[in-house]
Every structure is written in structure tokens, then in C-alpha cells.
Short mmCIF file of C-alpha atoms and ligand atoms in Angstrom, two decimals:
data_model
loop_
_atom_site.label_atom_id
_atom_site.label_comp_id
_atom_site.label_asym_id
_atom_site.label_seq_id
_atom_site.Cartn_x
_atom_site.Cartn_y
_atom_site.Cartn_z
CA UNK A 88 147.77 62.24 64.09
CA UNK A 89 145.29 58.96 64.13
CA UNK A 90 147.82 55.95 63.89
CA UNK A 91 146.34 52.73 61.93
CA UNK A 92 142.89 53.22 61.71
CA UNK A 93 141.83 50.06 60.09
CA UNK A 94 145.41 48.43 59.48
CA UNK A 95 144.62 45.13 61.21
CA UNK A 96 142.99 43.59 57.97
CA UNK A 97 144.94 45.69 56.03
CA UNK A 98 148.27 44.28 57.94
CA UNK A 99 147.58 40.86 57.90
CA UNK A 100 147.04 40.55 54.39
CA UNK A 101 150.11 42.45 52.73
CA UNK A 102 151.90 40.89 55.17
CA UNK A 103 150.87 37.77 54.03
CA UNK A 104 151.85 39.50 50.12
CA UNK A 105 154.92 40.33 51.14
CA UNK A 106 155.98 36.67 51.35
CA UNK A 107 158.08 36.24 48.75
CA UNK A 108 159.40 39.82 48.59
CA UNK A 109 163.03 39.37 49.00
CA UNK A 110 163.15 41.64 51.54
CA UNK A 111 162.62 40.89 55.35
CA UNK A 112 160.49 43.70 57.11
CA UNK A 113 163.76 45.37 59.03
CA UNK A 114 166.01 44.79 55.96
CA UNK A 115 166.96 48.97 54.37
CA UNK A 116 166.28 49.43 51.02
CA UNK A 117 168.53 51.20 48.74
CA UNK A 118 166.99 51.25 45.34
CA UNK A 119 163.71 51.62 43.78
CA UNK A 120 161.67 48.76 42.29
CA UNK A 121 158.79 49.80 40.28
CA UNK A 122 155.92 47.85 40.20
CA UNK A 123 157.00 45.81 43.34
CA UNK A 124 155.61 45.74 47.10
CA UNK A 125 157.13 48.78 48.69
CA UNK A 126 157.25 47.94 52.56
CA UNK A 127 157.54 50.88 55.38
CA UNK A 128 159.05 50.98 58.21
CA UNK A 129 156.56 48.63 59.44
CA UNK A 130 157.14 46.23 56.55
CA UNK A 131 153.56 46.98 54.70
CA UNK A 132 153.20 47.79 51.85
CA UNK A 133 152.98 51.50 51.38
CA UNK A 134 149.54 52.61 51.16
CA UNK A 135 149.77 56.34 49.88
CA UNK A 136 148.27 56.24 46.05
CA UNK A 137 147.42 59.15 43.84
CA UNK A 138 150.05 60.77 46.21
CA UNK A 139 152.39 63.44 46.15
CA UNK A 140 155.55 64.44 48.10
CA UNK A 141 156.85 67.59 50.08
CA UNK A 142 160.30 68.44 50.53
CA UNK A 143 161.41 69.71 53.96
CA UNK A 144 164.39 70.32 55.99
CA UNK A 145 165.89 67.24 54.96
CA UNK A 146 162.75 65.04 54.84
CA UNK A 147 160.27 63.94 51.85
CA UNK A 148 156.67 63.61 53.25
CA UNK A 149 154.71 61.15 50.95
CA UNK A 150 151.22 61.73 50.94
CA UNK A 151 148.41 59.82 49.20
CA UNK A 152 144.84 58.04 48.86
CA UNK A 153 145.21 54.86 52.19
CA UNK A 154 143.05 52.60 50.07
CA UNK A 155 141.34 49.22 52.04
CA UNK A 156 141.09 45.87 50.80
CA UNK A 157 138.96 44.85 47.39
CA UNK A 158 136.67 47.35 45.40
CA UNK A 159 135.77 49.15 48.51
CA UNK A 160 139.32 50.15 48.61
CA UNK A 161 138.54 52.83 45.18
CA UNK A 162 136.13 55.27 48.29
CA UNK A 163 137.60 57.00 50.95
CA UNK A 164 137.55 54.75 53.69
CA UNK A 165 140.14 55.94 55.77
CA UNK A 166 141.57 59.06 54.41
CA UNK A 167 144.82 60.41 53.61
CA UNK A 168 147.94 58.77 54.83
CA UNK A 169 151.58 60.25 55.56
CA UNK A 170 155.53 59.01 55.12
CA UNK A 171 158.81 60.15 55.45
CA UNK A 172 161.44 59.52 54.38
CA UNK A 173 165.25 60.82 54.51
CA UNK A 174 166.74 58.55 50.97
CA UNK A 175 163.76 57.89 49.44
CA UNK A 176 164.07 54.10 49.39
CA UNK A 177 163.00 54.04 53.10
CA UNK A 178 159.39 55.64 54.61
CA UNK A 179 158.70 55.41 57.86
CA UNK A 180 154.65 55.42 58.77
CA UNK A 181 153.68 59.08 60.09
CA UNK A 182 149.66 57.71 60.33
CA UNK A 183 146.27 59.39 58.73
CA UNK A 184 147.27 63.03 58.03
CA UNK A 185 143.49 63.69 57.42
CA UNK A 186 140.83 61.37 58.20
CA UNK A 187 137.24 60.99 56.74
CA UNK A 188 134.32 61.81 58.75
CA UNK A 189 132.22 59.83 60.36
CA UNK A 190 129.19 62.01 59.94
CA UNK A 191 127.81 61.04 56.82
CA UNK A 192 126.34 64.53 56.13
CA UNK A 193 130.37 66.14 56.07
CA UNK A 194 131.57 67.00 52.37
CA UNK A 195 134.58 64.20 53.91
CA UNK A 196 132.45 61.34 54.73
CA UNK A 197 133.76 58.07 55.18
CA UNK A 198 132.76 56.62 51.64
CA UNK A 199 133.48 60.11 49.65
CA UNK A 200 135.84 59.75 46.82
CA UNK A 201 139.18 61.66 48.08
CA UNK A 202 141.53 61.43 45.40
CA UNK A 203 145.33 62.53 44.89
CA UNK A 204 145.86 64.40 47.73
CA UNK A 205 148.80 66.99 47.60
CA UNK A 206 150.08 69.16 50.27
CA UNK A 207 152.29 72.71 50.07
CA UNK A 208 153.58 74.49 52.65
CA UNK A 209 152.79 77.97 53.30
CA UNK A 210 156.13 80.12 54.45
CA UNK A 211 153.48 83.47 55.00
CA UNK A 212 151.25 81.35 57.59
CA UNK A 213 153.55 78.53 58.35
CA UNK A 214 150.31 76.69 57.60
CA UNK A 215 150.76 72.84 55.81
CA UNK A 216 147.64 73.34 52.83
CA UNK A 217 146.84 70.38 51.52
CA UNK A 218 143.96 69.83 48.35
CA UNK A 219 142.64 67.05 46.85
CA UNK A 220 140.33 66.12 44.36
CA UNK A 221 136.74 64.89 46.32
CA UNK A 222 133.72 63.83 45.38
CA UNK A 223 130.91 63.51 47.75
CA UNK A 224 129.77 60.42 48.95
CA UNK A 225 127.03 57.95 47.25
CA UNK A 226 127.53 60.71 44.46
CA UNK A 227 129.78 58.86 41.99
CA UNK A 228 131.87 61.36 40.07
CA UNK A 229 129.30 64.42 39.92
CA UNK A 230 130.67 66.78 42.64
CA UNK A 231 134.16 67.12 40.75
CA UNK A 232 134.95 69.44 43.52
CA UNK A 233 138.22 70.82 44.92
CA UNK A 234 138.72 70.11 48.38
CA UNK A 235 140.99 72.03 51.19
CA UNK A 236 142.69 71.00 54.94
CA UNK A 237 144.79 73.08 56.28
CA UNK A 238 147.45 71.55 59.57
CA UNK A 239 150.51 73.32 61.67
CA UNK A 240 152.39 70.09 61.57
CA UNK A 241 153.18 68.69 58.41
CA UNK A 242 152.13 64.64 59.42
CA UNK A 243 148.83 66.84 60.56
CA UNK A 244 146.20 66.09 61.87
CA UNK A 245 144.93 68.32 59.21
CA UNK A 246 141.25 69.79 59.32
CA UNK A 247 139.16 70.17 56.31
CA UNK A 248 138.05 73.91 55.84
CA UNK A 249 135.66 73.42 52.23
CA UNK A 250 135.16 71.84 49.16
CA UNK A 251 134.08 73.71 46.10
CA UNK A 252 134.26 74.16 42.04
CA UNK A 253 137.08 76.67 41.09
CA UNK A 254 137.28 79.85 39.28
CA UNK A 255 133.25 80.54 39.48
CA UNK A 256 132.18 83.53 37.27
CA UNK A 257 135.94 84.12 35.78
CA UNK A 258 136.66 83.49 32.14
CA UNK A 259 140.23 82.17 31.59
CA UNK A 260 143.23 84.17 30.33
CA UNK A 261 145.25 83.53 27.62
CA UNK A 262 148.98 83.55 26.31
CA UNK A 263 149.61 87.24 24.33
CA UNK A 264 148.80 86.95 20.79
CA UNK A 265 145.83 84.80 21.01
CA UNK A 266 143.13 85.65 18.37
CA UNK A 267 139.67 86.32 20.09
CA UNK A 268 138.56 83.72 17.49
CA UNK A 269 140.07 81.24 19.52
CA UNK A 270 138.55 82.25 23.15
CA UNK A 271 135.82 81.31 24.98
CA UNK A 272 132.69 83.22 23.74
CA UNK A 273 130.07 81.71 26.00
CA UNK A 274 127.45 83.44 23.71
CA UNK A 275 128.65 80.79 21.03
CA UNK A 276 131.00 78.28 22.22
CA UNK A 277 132.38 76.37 19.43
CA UNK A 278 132.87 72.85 20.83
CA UNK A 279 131.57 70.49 23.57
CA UNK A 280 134.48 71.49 25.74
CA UNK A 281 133.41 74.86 25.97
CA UNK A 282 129.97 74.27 26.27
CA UNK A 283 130.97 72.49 29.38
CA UNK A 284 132.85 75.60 30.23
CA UNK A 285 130.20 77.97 30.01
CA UNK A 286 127.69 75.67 31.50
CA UNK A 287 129.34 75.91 34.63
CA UNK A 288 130.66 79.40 34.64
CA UNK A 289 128.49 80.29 37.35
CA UNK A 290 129.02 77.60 39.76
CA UNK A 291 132.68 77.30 39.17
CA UNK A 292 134.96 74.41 36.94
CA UNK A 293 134.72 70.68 37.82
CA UNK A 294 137.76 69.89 39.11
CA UNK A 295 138.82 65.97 39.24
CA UNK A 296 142.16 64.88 38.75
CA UNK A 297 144.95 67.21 40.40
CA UNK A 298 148.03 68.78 41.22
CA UNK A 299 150.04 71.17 42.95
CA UNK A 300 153.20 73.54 42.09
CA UNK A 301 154.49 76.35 43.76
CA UNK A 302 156.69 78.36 41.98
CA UNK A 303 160.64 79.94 42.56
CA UNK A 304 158.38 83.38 43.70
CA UNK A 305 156.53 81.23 46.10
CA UNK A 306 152.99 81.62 44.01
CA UNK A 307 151.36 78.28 43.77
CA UNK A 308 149.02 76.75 41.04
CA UNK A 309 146.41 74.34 41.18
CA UNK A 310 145.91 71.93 38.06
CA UNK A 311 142.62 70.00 37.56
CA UNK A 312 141.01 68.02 35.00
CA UNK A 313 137.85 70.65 34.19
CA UNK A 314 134.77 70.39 31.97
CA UNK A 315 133.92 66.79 32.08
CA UNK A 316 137.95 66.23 31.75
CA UNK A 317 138.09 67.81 28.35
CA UNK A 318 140.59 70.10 29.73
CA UNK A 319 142.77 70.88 32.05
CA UNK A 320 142.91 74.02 34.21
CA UNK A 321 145.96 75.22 35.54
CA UNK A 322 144.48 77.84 38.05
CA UNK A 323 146.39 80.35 40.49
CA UNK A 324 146.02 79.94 44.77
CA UNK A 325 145.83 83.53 46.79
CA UNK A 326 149.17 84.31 48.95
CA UNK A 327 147.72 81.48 51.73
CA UNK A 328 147.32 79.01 49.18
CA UNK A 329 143.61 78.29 50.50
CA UNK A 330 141.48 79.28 47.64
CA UNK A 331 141.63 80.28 43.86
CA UNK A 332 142.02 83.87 42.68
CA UNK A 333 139.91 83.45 39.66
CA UNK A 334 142.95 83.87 37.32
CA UNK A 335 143.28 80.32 35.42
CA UNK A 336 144.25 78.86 31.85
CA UNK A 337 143.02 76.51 30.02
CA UNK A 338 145.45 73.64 28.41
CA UNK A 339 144.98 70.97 26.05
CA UNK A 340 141.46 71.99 25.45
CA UNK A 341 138.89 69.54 24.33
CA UNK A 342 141.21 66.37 24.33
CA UNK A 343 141.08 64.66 27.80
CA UNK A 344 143.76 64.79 29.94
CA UNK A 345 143.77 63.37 33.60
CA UNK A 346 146.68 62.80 36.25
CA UNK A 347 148.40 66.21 35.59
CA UNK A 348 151.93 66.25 37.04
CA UNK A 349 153.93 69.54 36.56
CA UNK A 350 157.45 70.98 37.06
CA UNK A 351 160.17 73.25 36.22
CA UNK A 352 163.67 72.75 34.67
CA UNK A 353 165.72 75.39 33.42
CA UNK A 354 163.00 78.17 33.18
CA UNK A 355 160.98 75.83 31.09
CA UNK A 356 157.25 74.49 32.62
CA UNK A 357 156.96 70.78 32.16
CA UNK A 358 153.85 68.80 32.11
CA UNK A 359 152.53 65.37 32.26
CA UNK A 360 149.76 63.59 32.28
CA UNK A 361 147.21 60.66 30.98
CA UNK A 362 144.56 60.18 28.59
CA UNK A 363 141.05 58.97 30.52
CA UNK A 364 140.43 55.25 30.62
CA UNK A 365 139.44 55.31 34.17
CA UNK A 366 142.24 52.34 36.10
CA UNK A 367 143.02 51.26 32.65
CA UNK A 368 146.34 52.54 31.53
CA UNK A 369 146.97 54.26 28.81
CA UNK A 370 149.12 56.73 26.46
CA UNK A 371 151.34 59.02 28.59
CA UNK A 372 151.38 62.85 27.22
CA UNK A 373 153.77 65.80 27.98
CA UNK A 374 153.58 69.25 27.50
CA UNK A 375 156.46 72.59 27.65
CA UNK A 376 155.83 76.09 27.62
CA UNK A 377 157.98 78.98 28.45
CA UNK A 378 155.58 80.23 31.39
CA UNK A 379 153.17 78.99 33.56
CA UNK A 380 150.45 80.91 31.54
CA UNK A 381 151.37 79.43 28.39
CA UNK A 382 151.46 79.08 25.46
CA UNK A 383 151.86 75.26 26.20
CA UNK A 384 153.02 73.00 23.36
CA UNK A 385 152.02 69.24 23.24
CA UNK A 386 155.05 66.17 23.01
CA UNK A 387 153.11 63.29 22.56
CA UNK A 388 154.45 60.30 24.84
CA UNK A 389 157.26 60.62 26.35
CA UNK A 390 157.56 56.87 27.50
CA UNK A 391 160.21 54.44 25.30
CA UNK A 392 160.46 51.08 25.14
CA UNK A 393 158.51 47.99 26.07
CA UNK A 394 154.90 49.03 27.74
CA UNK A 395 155.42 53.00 26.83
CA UNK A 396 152.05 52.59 25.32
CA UNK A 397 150.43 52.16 28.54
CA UNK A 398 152.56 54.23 30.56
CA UNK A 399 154.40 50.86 32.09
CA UNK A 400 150.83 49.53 33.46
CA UNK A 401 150.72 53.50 35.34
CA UNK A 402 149.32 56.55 35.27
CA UNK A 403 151.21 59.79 36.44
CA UNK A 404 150.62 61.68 39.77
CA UNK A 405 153.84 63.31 40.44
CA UNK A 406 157.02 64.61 39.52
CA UNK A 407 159.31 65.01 42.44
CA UNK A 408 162.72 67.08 42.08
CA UNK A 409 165.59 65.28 43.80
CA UNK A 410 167.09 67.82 46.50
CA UNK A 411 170.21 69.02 46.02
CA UNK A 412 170.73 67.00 42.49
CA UNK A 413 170.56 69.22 38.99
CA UNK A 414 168.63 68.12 37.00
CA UNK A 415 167.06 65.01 38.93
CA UNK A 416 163.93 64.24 38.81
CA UNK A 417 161.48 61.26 39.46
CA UNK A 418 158.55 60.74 37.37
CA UNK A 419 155.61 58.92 39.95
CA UNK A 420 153.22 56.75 38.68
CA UNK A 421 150.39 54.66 40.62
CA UNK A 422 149.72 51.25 38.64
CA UNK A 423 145.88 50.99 39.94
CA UNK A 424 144.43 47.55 40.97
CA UNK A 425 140.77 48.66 41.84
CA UNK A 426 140.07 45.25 42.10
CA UNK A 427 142.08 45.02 45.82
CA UNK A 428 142.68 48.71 45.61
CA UNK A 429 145.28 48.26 48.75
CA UNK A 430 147.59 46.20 46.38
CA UNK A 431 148.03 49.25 44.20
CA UNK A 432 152.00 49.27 43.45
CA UNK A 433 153.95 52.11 42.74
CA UNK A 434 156.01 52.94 39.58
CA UNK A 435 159.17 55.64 40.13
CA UNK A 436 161.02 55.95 37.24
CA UNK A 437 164.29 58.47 36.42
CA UNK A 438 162.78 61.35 33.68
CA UNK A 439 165.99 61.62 31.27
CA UNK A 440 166.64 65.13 29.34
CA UNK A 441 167.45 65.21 25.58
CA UNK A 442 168.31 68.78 25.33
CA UNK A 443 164.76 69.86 26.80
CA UNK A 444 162.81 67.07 26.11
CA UNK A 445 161.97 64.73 28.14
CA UNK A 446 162.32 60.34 27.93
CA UNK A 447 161.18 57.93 30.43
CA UNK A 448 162.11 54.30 30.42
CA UNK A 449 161.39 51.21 32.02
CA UNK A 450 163.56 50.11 34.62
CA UNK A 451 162.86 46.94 37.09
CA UNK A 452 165.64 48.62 39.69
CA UNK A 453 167.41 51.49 39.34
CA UNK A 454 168.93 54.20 42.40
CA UNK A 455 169.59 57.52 42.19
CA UNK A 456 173.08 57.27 41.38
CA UNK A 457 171.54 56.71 38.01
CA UNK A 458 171.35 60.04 37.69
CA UNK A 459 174.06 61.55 35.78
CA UNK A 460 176.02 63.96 38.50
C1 GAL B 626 141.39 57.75 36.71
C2 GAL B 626 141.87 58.85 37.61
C3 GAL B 626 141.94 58.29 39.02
C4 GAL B 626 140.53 57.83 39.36
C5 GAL B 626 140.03 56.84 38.34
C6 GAL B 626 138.60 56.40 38.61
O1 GAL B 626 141.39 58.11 35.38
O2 GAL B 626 143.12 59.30 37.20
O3 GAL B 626 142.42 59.26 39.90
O4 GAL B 626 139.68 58.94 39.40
O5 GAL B 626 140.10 57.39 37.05
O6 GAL B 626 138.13 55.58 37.57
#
């Protein structure tokens, strides 16, 4: 694992932002406050955005986008960087899980995009699989390309195997009972959504914007924002989890969604995710169906209360099932600042159930004795 790679900027200045925090760097935490500095065990700031969290023996493993200072701070400068934590509250640096390349001519360079990284583990090859949403470097947002590391340890060092655009050549499936009128008939797509589609059958779906979920039979899905982020994708991994099988669905179709954040309650598929105003925030969406394949209905926002119309100042990246608590589970949200990228806070909030719907609400503190059991 590469410890700190460029943290001596990066130090001095949260450190200097943490003045004021009421907290001293050795002080424990024992709630969450959205929005707020977040310092590690280290007392900066924690600097895992667009991240995601495994659960294992005992330990949550934060990973997520290490951003630098200023506008810079929005490319991959570093690469991805790695907590843990035992509570939650507290996150102890575990270092660059995978680091950009310094050979400019890698699909990883240093200055590459490498966006919401998520890791799984693999129980078949005891392998750590982590993907991530990259696009190449001095490319802006063109690539929209999936990319793949694989590690034995979970804190890594992981190595990047590829990067690539899903599902090439396969045309989606569909929940039983759909009319052929309403599938993709790349002889005559109907819309500019599927004319995206079919326009990049053969190379394979953009992927941007991206999650992970593995399943209660241990089958894992990738979800991306596809065709220009008209739609998203939710599209199945093989048994290693290290590439797509070509089987895939298509959700929302036409209408934009980004930040995709999915999980499972009660037998019921859960998703969330944003509309696409680039770091502006924005609407909040959710989505239900009964399988993973669909048919998935749309909810609207399921935010309440003062700033639900811009998600809080957030945008979703993961929803992250307490251990061992029913029915617990913590919506993540990244409130961007791609102005000084680094400062970019982090927004947990409790999701609450109304029968099967879901409710999240502002709250400037809040522990997880909040839940109900
Ligand atoms: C957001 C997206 C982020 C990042 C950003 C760039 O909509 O969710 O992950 O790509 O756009 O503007």
C-alpha cells in the first residue's frame, strides 16, 4: 500500500480547516455530522469522495476518489484512497489502495478522470475487485469507460487489469410482458436515447457514473450511467466479478440519471440516484422493483424538508446496510466543491421506511441509535 503520496500540501491545509472544528485530532467521534470536516485517524479530513464501503469481518473499508487541492483536485491525481473503520464515526487511514500511473500512455494516468470507485469481494477467488468509472486522460468525458483492479488484500495495493465500454454487441433484456413495441429496434430507434444505444452497440455502452451490488446468491451487478447518461444500465459481472456477461437492463430510459446507489430490503430492489447538473446539486430520484431485472418503478424524490430539492447540497454514491441492524441503512452523499475539490464534505444521512418507501431527512447530527431497534 503507498502511504501519503502527496499529503504534505494536502495536510497542512485541512489542518489549517480543521481549526475551528470542535474536535481535537485524537478526540473519538461518536456521531455523524453531515456536511462537516470529517477527520481520520490522523485528524484530516477524509479524502475518499464518490466512494463506497465494504463490509468485512467486523470492519467497513471506505473507499473513494483522494482529490488534491483547487480545480486540479476534479482529475486523478493520486488515485484511490482506503479507511476503516470498526463504528463508523472513526476511520483510520489504510493509504492509496490504487494509485495512478505515472506513464502517461496507461489507461490510469496521473491526470485521468477516476471516478466513484467501488470495491466487492470475491469469496470464489478470494480476490478484492474493485471498478470505477475512468476516463482517459486530456480526454474530458469521451472514454466513459469502465475500469477494473483487482488486489489479495483488501487496503490493496490493487493492480489495474483494463478499462473498457460494457455489454458490446448485446441488446438488453427486459422484464416479462414487455411489448416488442417498446424495445430497442436498432433498425428504427425511436428516441435519442436509443440512438445512442445503437450507436455504440458495437463498441460497447458508455459507462460514467457507477455502482456496485452483489446479491444474497453472491451474483454481482454493475450500474452505470449509459448512452450519453440518458440511461442507466444495470449490467450483470461473470462468477469473478472481472468483466460483464453481456446480460444488462436498461432503467429510466431517456431521462438522465447519474450517481446510481442500489440496495435490497425485504426482497424489494431499491434505487437512488441524481439528475445531471454536473457538481451542481440537484433533485434526488428513487426507484423499486421486485427483481433486479425489473420492472423498476420511479418515486420521485425521496428527500423531505428544507434543501430536499437539491439533495441537501449532495449527490448520492452509496447506500451502506448497517451490520447486524434490520432495517438500517445509510444513504451517502458527496456535497462536491470542485472549486478546492479536497474540501469536498460528506453527507450520511439515516434512509427511514414508510411501509416500503423510502424518506430521507436532514439532520446536522444524528448516531445510529437513531435507528429504530
Ligand atoms: C457529476 C457526477 C460526478 C462527476 C461530475 C463531473 O454529475 O456525478 O461523479 O462526474 O458530474 O461534472
Amino acid at each position: 500500500m503507498i502511504k501519503h503520496v502527496n499529503h504534505y500540501f494536502a495536510s497542512i491545509t485541512v489542518a489549517t480547516l480543521l481549526i475551528g472544528h470542535t474536535l481535537s485530532c485524537s478526540a473519538q467521534e461518536n456521531a455523524f455530522h453531515p456536511g462537516q470536516l470529517w477527520p481520520d485517524d490522523n485528524g484530516v479530513h477524509i479524502n475518499a469522495h464518490g466512494g463506497g464501503i465494504l463490509y468485512q469481518k467486523g470492519k467497513y473499508y471506505w473507499f473513494g476518489e483522494h482529490k488534491i487541492e483547487g480545480g486540479a483536485g476534479n482529475r486523478a491525481m493520486v488515485g484511490v484512497h482506503c479507511y476503516s473503520s470498526k463504528d463508523l464515526y472513526n476511520w483510520k487511514d489504510e493509504g492509496i489502495a490504487l494509485a495512478v500511473s505515472p506513464d502517461t500512455t496507461n489507461d490510469i494516468a496521473k491526470g485521468c478522470i477516476l471516478e466513484r470507485p467501488k470495491v466487492i469481494y470475491n469469496k470464489k477467488t478470494k480476490k478484492y475487485v474493485m471498478w470505477f468509472h475512468l476516463e482517459l486522460r486530456g480526454k474530458s468525458y469521451s472514454a466513459a469507460r469502465a475500469g477494473l483492479a483487482t488486489a489479495d488484500k483488501v487496503n490493496g495495493p490493487y493492480t489495474f487489469i483494463r478499462s473498457y465500454r460494457p455489454d458490446a454487441g448485446f441488446m438488453p433484456v427486459y422484464p416479462a410482458g414487455t411489448p416488442d413495441s417498446d424495445k430497442v429496434n436498432c433498425n428504427h430507434p425511436k428516441n435519442k436515447s436509443e440512438g445512442f444505444f445503437c450507436r455504440d452497440l458495437p463498441g460497447g455502452q458508455m459507462s460514467r457514473d457507477m455502482n456496485l451490488f452483489v446479491d444474497d446468491d453472491g451474483k454481482a451487478y454493475h450500474i452505470f450511467s449509459a448512452e450519453e447518461n440518458f440511461t442507466l444500465d444495470i449490467a450483470e459481472l461473470n462468477a469473478d466479478y472481472t468483466g460483464h456477461t453481456g446480460k444488462f437492463t436498461r432503467v429510466y430510459a431517456g431521462h438522465q440519471t447519474e450517481a446510481p446507489a442500489i440496495f435490497k430490503r425485504n426482497g424489494i430492489y431499491y434505487l437512488v440516484g441524481s439528475g445531471t447538473t454536473g457538481w451542481a446539486p440537484n433533485p434526488a430520484r428513487w426507484f423499486s422493483a421486485p427483481s433486479i431485472w425489473g420492472p423498476w418503478t420511479y418515486h420521485c424524490n425521496p428527500c423531505q424538508g428544507d434543501g430536499a430539492q437539491i439533495t441537501f447540497g449532495g449527490q448520492s454514491t452509496y447506500v451502506l446496510p448497517v451490520a447486524g441492524k434490520k432495517d438500517a441503512f445509510i444513504f451517502m452523499a458527496d456535497k462536491w466543491m470542485p472549486k478546492n475539490a479536497i474540501d469536498g464534505r460528506y453527507l450520511w444521512l439515516p434512509i427511514e421506511f414508510k411501509g416500503d418507501d423510502i424518506v430521507i431527512r436532514w439532520k446536522d447530527s444524528w448516531t445510529l441509535n437513531d435507528f429504530k431497534n
